[in-house]
CSV table of C-alpha atoms in Angstrom, one decimal:
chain,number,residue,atom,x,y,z
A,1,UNK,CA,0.0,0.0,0.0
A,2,UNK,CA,2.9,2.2,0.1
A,3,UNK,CA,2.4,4.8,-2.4
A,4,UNK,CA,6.3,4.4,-4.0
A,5,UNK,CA,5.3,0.7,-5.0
A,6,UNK,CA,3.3,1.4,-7.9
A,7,UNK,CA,6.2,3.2,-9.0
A,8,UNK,CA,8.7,0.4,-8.0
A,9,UNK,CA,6.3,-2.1,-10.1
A,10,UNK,CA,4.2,-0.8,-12.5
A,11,UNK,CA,6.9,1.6,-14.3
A,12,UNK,CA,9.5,-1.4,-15.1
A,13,UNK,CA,7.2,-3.6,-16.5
A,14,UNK,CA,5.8,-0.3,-19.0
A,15,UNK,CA,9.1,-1.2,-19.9
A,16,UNK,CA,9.2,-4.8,-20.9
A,17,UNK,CA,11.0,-5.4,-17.5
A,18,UNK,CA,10.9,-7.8,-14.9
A,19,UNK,CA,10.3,-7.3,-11.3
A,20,UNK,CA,12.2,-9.3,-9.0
A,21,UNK,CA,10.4,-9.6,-5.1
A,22,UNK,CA,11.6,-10.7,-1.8
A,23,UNK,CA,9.8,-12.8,0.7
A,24,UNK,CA,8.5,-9.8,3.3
A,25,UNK,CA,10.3,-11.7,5.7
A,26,UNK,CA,13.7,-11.1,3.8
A,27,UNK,CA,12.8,-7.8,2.5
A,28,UNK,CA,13.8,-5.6,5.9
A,29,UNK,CA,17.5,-7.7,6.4
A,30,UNK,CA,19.8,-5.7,4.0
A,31,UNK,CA,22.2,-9.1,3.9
A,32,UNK,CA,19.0,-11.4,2.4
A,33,UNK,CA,18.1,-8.2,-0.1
A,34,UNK,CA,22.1,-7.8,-1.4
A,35,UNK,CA,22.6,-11.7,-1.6
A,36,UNK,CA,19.1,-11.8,-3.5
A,37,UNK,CA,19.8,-8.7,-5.7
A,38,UNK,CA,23.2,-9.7,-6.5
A,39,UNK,CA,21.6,-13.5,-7.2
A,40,UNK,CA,19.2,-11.9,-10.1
A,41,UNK,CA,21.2,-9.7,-11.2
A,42,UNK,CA,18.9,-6.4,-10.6
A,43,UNK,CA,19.6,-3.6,-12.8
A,44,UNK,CA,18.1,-1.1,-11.2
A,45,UNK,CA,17.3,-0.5,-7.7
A,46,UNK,CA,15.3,2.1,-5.4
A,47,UNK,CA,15.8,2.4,-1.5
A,48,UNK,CA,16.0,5.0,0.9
A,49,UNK,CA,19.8,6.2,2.2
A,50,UNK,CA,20.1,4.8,4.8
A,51,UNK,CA,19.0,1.3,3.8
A,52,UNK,CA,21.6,1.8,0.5
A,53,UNK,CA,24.0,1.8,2.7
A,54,UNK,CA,23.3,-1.0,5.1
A,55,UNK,CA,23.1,-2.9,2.0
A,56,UNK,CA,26.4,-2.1,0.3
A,57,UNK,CA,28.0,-3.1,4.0
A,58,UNK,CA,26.1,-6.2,3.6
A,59,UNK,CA,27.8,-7.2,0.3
A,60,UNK,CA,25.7,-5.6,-2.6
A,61,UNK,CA,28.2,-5.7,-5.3
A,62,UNK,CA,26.0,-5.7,-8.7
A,63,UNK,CA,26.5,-3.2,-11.3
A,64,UNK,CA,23.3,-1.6,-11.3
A,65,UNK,CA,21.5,2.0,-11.6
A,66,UNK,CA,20.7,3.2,-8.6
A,67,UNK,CA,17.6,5.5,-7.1
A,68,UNK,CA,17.9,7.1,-3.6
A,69,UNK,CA,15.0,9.4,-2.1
A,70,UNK,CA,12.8,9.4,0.8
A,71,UNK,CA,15.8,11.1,3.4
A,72,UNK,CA,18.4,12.9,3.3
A,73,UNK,CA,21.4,11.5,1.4
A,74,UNK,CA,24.7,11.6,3.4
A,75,UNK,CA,27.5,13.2,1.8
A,76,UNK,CA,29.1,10.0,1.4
A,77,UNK,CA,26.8,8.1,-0.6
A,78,UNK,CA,27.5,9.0,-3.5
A,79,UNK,CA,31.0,7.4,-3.5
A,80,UNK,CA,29.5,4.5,-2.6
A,81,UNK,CA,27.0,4.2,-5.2
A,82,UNK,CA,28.7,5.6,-8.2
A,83,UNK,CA,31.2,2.3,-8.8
A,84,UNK,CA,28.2,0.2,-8.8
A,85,UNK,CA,26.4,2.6,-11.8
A,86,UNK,CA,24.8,6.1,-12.4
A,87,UNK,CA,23.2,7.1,-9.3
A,88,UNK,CA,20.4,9.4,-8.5
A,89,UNK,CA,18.8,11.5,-5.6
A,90,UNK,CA,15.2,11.7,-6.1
A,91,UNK,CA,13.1,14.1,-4.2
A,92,UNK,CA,9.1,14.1,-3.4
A,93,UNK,CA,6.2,14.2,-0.7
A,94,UNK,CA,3.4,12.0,-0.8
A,95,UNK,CA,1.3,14.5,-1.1
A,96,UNK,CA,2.9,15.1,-4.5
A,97,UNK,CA,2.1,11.3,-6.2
A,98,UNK,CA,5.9,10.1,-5.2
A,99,UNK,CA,8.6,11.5,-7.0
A,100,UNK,CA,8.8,15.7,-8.0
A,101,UNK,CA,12.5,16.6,-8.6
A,102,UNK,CA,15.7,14.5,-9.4
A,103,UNK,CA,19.2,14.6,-9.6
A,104,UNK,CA,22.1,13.1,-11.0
A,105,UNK,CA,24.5,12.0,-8.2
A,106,UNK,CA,28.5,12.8,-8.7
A,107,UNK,CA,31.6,12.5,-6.8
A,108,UNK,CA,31.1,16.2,-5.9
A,109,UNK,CA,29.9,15.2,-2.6
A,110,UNK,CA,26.5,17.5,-3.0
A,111,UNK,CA,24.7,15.6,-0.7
A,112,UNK,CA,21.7,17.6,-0.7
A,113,UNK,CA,21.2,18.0,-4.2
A,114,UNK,CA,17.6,17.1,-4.9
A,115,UNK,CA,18.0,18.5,-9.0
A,116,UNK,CA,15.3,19.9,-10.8
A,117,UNK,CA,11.6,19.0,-11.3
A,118,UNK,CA,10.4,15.9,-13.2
A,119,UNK,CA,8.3,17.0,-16.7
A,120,UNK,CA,4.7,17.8,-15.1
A,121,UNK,CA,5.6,19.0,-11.9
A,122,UNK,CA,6.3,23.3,-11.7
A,123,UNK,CA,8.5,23.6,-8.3
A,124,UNK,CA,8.9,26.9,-7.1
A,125,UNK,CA,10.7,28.5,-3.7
A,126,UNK,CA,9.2,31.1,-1.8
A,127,UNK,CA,9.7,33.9,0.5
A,128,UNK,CA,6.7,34.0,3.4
A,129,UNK,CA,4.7,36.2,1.2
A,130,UNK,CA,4.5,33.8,-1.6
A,131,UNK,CA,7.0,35.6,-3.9
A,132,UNK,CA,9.7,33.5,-5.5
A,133,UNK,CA,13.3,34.2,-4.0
A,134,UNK,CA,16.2,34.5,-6.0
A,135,UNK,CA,19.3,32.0,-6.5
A,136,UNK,CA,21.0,31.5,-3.4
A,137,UNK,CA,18.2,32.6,-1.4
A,138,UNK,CA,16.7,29.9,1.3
A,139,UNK,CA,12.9,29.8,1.1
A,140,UNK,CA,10.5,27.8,1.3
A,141,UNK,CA,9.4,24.6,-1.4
A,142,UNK,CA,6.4,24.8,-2.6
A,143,UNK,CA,5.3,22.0,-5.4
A,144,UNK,CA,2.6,22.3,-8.2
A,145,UNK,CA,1.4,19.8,-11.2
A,146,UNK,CA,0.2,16.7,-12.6
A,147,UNK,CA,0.8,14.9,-9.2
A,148,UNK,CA,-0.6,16.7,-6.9
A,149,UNK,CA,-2.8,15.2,-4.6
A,150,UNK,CA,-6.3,16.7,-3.8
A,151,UNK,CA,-5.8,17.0,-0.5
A,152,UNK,CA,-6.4,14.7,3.2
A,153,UNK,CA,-9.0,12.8,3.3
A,154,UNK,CA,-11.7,13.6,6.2
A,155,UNK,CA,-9.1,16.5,7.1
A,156,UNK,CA,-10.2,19.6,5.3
A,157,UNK,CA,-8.3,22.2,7.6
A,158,UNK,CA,-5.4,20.6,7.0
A,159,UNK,CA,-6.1,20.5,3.1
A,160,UNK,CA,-6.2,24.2,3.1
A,161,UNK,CA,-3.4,24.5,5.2
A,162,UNK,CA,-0.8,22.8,2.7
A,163,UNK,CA,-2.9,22.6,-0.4
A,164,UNK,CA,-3.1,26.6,-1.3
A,165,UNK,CA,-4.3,28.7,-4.9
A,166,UNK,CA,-1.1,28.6,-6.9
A,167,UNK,CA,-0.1,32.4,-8.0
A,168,UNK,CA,1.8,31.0,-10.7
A,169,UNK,CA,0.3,28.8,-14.2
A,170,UNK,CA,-3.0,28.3,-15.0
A,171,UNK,CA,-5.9,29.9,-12.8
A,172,UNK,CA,-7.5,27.2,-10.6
A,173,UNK,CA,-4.3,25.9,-10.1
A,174,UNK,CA,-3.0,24.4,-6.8
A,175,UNK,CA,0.2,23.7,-5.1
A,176,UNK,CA,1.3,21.7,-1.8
A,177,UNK,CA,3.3,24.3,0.6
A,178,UNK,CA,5.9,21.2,1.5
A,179,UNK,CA,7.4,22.9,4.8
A,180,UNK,CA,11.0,22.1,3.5
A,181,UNK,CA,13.6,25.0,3.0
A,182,UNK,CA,15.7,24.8,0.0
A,183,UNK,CA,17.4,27.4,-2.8
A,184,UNK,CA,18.0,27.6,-6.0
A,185,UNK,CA,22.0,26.9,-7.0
A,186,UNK,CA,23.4,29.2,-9.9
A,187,UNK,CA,23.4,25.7,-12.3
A,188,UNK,CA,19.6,25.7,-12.4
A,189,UNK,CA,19.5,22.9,-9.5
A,190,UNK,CA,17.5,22.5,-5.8
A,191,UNK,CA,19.7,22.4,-2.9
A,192,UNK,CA,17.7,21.1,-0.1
A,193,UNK,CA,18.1,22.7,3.6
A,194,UNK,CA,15.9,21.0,6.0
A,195,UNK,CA,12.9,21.3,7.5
């Protein structure tokens, strides 16, 4: 039921791919997931940070492409995940249909690169008044587009609380006010900050 999972299952087999699952009782113990993943042969692999990294210590060997979100990356992920294949940080509430932004992981060490939005989604960084900031500015993130949720069910204060009238796009437009800080960098890319 976790909302990632369609992504995790339904997108590689759009592909002509095959999906490879692990009992649930393996699926938590990072040494059963790298001996299975390094049994099939997996190409391409999603987990959060810190699990990435519990499962590299556990033996994960496989060249494969890797996908990182849900956290904050540590600055040293990156060199650990860059021998095995091209790596990336992805970036994205629930409340936005999964993923919003991504980024390209390098030896760089930019940790808390989350890149730039996915085709669909309009990300924009505000000041308290709802004006965008400019590069290098910390505001705060504020999401818009095609996966956008409608809101929390049975919780309409909260809805219009974090689901507000976008200023920006088409009218009737809406965006999800995240509560995250991050900037702009001078390459066109997110730096996230924090909550």
């Amino acid at each position: 039921a976790f909302d990632v999972f369609d992504l995790d299952l339904f997108l590689p087999l759009m592909c002509g791919a095959h999906v490879a699952l692990l009992s649930s009782q393996n699926s938590r113990n990072p040494a059963a997931v790298a001996a299975f993943a390094n049994s099939v042969a997996a190409t391409h692999i999603q987990a959060t940070p810190r699990f990435w990294q519990e499962l590299i210590a556990a033996g994960f060997n496989h060249p494969c492409i890797s996908f990182t979100g849900g956290e904050s990356s540590p600055a040293d992920l990156a060199a650990k995940l860059l021998p095995l294949g091209p790596a990336f940080n992805l970036y994205g509430p629930t409340e936005t249909t999964i993923w919003s932004t991504v980024c390209q992981m390098s030896m760089s060490g930019q940790a808390t690169c989350i890149g730039r939005q996915l085709r669909g989604e309009s990300v924009f960084i505000l000041d308290p008044a709802l004006n965008p900031v400019p590069v290098g500015v910390t505001g705060e993130l504020y999401i818009a587009g095609t996966g956008l949720a409608r809101g929390y069910w049975g919780r309409p204060a909260l809805t219009a609380e974090r689901f507000m009238a976008c200023p920006f796009g088409k009218l009737g437009g809406r965006m999800y006010r995240t509560g995250d800080l991050a900037r702009w960098r001078e390459d066109g890319q997110l730096e996230f900050l924090g909550r």
